[in-house]
Amino acid sequence: MSDTEDKIRTPQQDRSIRTKQAIIQAAMKLFSEKGYHQTNTKQIAAAAGVSTGSFYSYFIDKRAVFMEVLTGYSEVLLERIDASMAEINFHNMDKHTLLTHLVDSLLLSHEVYTGFHKELSIMYHSDDDIKRQMDAQYEVGRVRTLQYLQMGMDELKVTDLEAAAILVFESVSAIVDVIAFSPHRVSPERLKTELVNMLVKYLYG
């Protein structure tokens, strides 16, 4: 560990925790609006209402705070999935309603992070550590999807549940990204309806 890393503070008191969170929130906003490469630590510190020196007592550089933002981004997405799963009764809910509920939960979680998500897609291909962290998070998403399907597996028509979980996760992720982040000729509601129809037919048809 370098001398600089030795000096990085792990916040214990409420004020220090709030300061670190303010830096993280400011960084996420700037990364989303300006992009990673157009943002510097001085700008992040100013937006957080702290000195540049204070920034460096919590983060070694802007890449470190980017990694922290990425962790928070992932946690929110997984919390949305978990909350959606907790609300579902597989035996009493119509399958279209059930899958629409999941897709809506993912769309809602994406709304907060539209700009940051676009920056992530760039960073994924230029930073190996970020790629590894995102790949690990995608794997957690696939596992969550498998657990989701296992909750109602007695009604499923697919024969390979593990492979089906990957197909469902990748399909939902891709279309949710299109709805949330890309301009398109077809309305989001039509895309969502067809996605749900496709999944219902595949899983339960």
Coordinates of C-alpha atoms in Angstrom, one line a residue:
M1 CA 0.0 0.0 0.0
S2 CA 1.3 3.4 -1.0
D3 CA 1.7 6.4 1.4
T4 CA -1.2 8.1 -0.3
E5 CA -3.4 5.1 0.1
D6 CA -2.4 5.0 3.8
K7 CA -3.9 8.5 4.2
I8 CA -7.3 7.7 2.7
R9 CA -9.9 8.0 5.4
T10 CA -12.5 5.4 6.2
P11 CA -15.3 7.6 7.6
Q12 CA -16.6 6.6 11.1
Q13 CA -18.5 9.6 12.3
D14 CA -21.8 10.8 10.9
R15 CA -20.3 14.0 9.5
S16 CA -17.5 12.2 7.7
I17 CA -19.9 9.7 6.3
R18 CA -22.1 12.5 5.0
T19 CA -19.1 14.2 3.5
K20 CA -18.1 11.1 1.6
Q21 CA -21.6 10.6 0.4
A22 CA -21.8 14.2 -0.8
I23 CA -18.6 13.6 -2.8
I24 CA -20.0 10.4 -4.3
Q25 CA -23.3 12.1 -5.3
A26 CA -21.6 15.1 -6.8
A27 CA -19.3 12.8 -8.8
M28 CA -22.2 10.8 -10.1
K29 CA -24.0 13.9 -11.2
L30 CA -20.9 15.3 -13.0
F31 CA -19.9 12.0 -14.6
S32 CA -23.5 11.7 -15.9
E33 CA -23.7 15.3 -17.2
K34 CA -20.1 15.9 -18.4
G35 CA -18.6 12.4 -18.8
Y36 CA -15.7 10.9 -16.9
H37 CA -12.9 12.3 -18.9
Q38 CA -14.3 15.9 -18.8
T39 CA -14.7 15.8 -15.0
N40 CA -11.8 16.5 -12.6
T41 CA -11.4 16.2 -8.8
K42 CA -11.5 20.0 -8.3
Q43 CA -15.0 20.1 -10.0
I44 CA -16.2 17.2 -7.9
A45 CA -15.0 18.8 -4.7
A46 CA -16.6 22.1 -5.5
A47 CA -19.9 20.4 -6.4
A48 CA -19.8 18.5 -3.1
G49 CA -19.1 21.7 -1.2
V50 CA -15.7 20.5 0.1
S51 CA -12.1 21.5 -0.5
T52 CA -9.9 19.6 -2.9
G53 CA -7.8 18.5 0.0
S54 CA -10.8 17.1 1.7
F55 CA -11.7 15.1 -1.5
Y56 CA -8.2 13.5 -1.4
S57 CA -8.7 12.4 2.2
Y58 CA -11.5 10.1 1.1
F59 CA -10.5 9.1 -2.5
I60 CA -7.1 8.7 -4.0
D61 CA -8.3 10.0 -7.4
K62 CA -11.5 10.4 -9.5
R63 CA -11.2 6.8 -10.7
A64 CA -11.6 5.6 -7.1
V65 CA -14.8 7.7 -6.7
F66 CA -16.0 6.4 -10.1
M67 CA -15.6 2.8 -8.8
E68 CA -17.6 3.8 -5.6
V69 CA -20.4 5.3 -7.8
L70 CA -20.5 2.1 -9.8
T71 CA -20.9 0.1 -6.6
G72 CA -23.8 2.3 -5.5
Y73 CA -25.4 2.1 -9.0
S74 CA -25.3 -1.7 -8.9
E75 CA -26.7 -1.9 -5.4
V76 CA -29.7 0.2 -6.4
L77 CA -30.4 -2.1 -9.4
L78 CA -30.2 -5.2 -7.2
E79 CA -32.4 -3.7 -4.5
R80 CA -35.0 -3.0 -7.2
I81 CA -34.9 -6.6 -8.4
D82 CA -35.1 -7.9 -4.8
A83 CA -38.0 -5.6 -4.0
S84 CA -39.8 -6.8 -7.1
M85 CA -39.3 -10.4 -6.2
A86 CA -40.6 -9.8 -2.6
E87 CA -43.8 -8.4 -3.9
I88 CA -44.6 -11.2 -6.2
N89 CA -47.0 -14.2 -5.6
F90 CA -46.3 -16.6 -8.5
H91 CA -49.5 -18.6 -7.9
N92 CA -51.9 -15.7 -7.6
M93 CA -50.6 -13.2 -10.2
D94 CA -51.3 -13.3 -13.9
K95 CA -48.0 -14.1 -15.7
H96 CA -48.2 -10.9 -17.9
T97 CA -48.7 -8.8 -14.7
L98 CA -45.9 -10.6 -13.0
L99 CA -43.3 -10.0 -15.7
T100 CA -44.5 -6.5 -16.4
H101 CA -43.9 -5.8 -12.7
L102 CA -40.3 -6.9 -13.0
V103 CA -39.6 -4.9 -16.2
D104 CA -41.2 -1.8 -14.6
S105 CA -39.0 -2.1 -11.6
L106 CA -35.9 -2.2 -13.7
L107 CA -37.0 0.7 -15.8
L108 CA -37.7 2.8 -12.6
S109 CA -34.2 2.0 -11.3
H110 CA -32.6 3.1 -14.5
E111 CA -34.3 6.5 -14.6
V112 CA -32.0 8.0 -11.9
Y113 CA -28.9 6.9 -13.8
T114 CA -29.5 7.6 -17.5
G115 CA -26.3 9.7 -18.0
F116 CA -24.2 7.6 -15.8
H117 CA -25.2 4.4 -17.7
K118 CA -24.1 5.9 -21.0
E119 CA -20.7 6.7 -19.4
L120 CA -20.5 3.1 -18.0
S121 CA -20.8 1.7 -21.5
I122 CA -17.7 3.7 -22.6
M123 CA -15.7 2.9 -19.4
Y124 CA -16.5 -0.8 -19.7
H125 CA -14.3 -1.0 -22.8
S126 CA -11.5 1.2 -21.6
D127 CA -10.8 0.1 -18.0
D128 CA -10.2 -3.6 -17.1
D129 CA -11.1 -3.1 -13.4
I130 CA -14.4 -1.5 -14.2
K131 CA -15.1 -4.3 -16.8
R132 CA -14.4 -7.0 -14.1
Q133 CA -16.7 -5.2 -11.6
M134 CA -19.5 -4.8 -14.1
D135 CA -19.1 -8.5 -15.3
A136 CA -19.4 -9.6 -11.7
Q137 CA -22.5 -7.5 -11.2
Y138 CA -24.1 -8.9 -14.4
E139 CA -23.5 -12.4 -13.0
V140 CA -25.3 -11.5 -9.8
G141 CA -28.2 -10.3 -12.0
R142 CA -28.2 -13.6 -13.8
V143 CA -28.2 -15.5 -10.5
R144 CA -31.1 -13.3 -9.3
T145 CA -33.0 -14.1 -12.5
L146 CA -32.5 -17.8 -11.9
Q147 CA -33.8 -17.5 -8.3
Y148 CA -36.8 -15.5 -9.7
L149 CA -37.6 -18.3 -12.1
Q150 CA -37.1 -21.0 -9.5
M151 CA -39.9 -19.4 -7.3
G152 CA -42.4 -20.4 -9.9
M153 CA -40.7 -23.3 -11.6
D154 CA -43.6 -25.7 -11.3
E155 CA -45.4 -23.7 -14.0
L156 CA -42.4 -23.2 -16.3
K157 CA -42.3 -25.0 -19.7
V158 CA -38.5 -24.6 -20.3
T159 CA -36.3 -27.6 -19.7
D160 CA -33.0 -25.9 -19.0
L161 CA -33.7 -23.5 -16.2
E162 CA -30.1 -22.2 -15.9
A163 CA -29.8 -21.4 -19.6
A164 CA -33.3 -19.9 -19.6
A165 CA -32.3 -17.6 -16.8
I166 CA -29.4 -16.2 -18.9
L167 CA -31.7 -15.7 -21.9
V168 CA -34.3 -13.9 -19.8
F169 CA -31.8 -11.7 -18.1
E170 CA -30.0 -10.7 -21.3
S171 CA -33.2 -10.1 -23.1
V172 CA -34.8 -8.0 -20.4
S173 CA -31.5 -6.1 -19.8
A174 CA -31.1 -5.3 -23.5
I175 CA -34.7 -4.1 -24.0
V176 CA -34.8 -2.1 -20.8
D177 CA -31.6 -0.4 -21.9
V178 CA -33.2 0.4 -25.3
I179 CA -36.3 1.8 -23.6
A180 CA -34.4 3.8 -21.0
F181 CA -31.4 5.1 -23.0
S182 CA -32.0 5.0 -26.7
P183 CA -34.2 7.0 -29.1
H184 CA -36.6 4.7 -30.9
R185 CA -39.4 4.8 -33.5
V186 CA -41.6 2.3 -31.5
S187 CA -43.0 3.7 -28.2
P188 CA -41.6 2.3 -24.9
E189 CA -45.0 0.9 -24.0
R190 CA -45.2 -1.1 -27.2
L191 CA -41.6 -2.4 -26.7
K192 CA -42.4 -3.4 -23.1
T193 CA -45.7 -5.1 -24.1
E194 CA -44.0 -7.2 -26.8
L195 CA -41.1 -8.1 -24.4
V196 CA -43.5 -9.3 -21.8
N197 CA -45.5 -11.3 -24.4
M198 CA -42.3 -12.9 -25.7
L199 CA -41.2 -13.9 -22.2
V200 CA -44.6 -15.3 -21.2
K201 CA -44.8 -17.4 -24.4
Y202 CA -41.2 -18.6 -23.9
L203 CA -41.5 -19.4 -20.2
Y204 CA -45.1 -20.6 -19.8
G205 CA -46.4 -21.1 -23.4

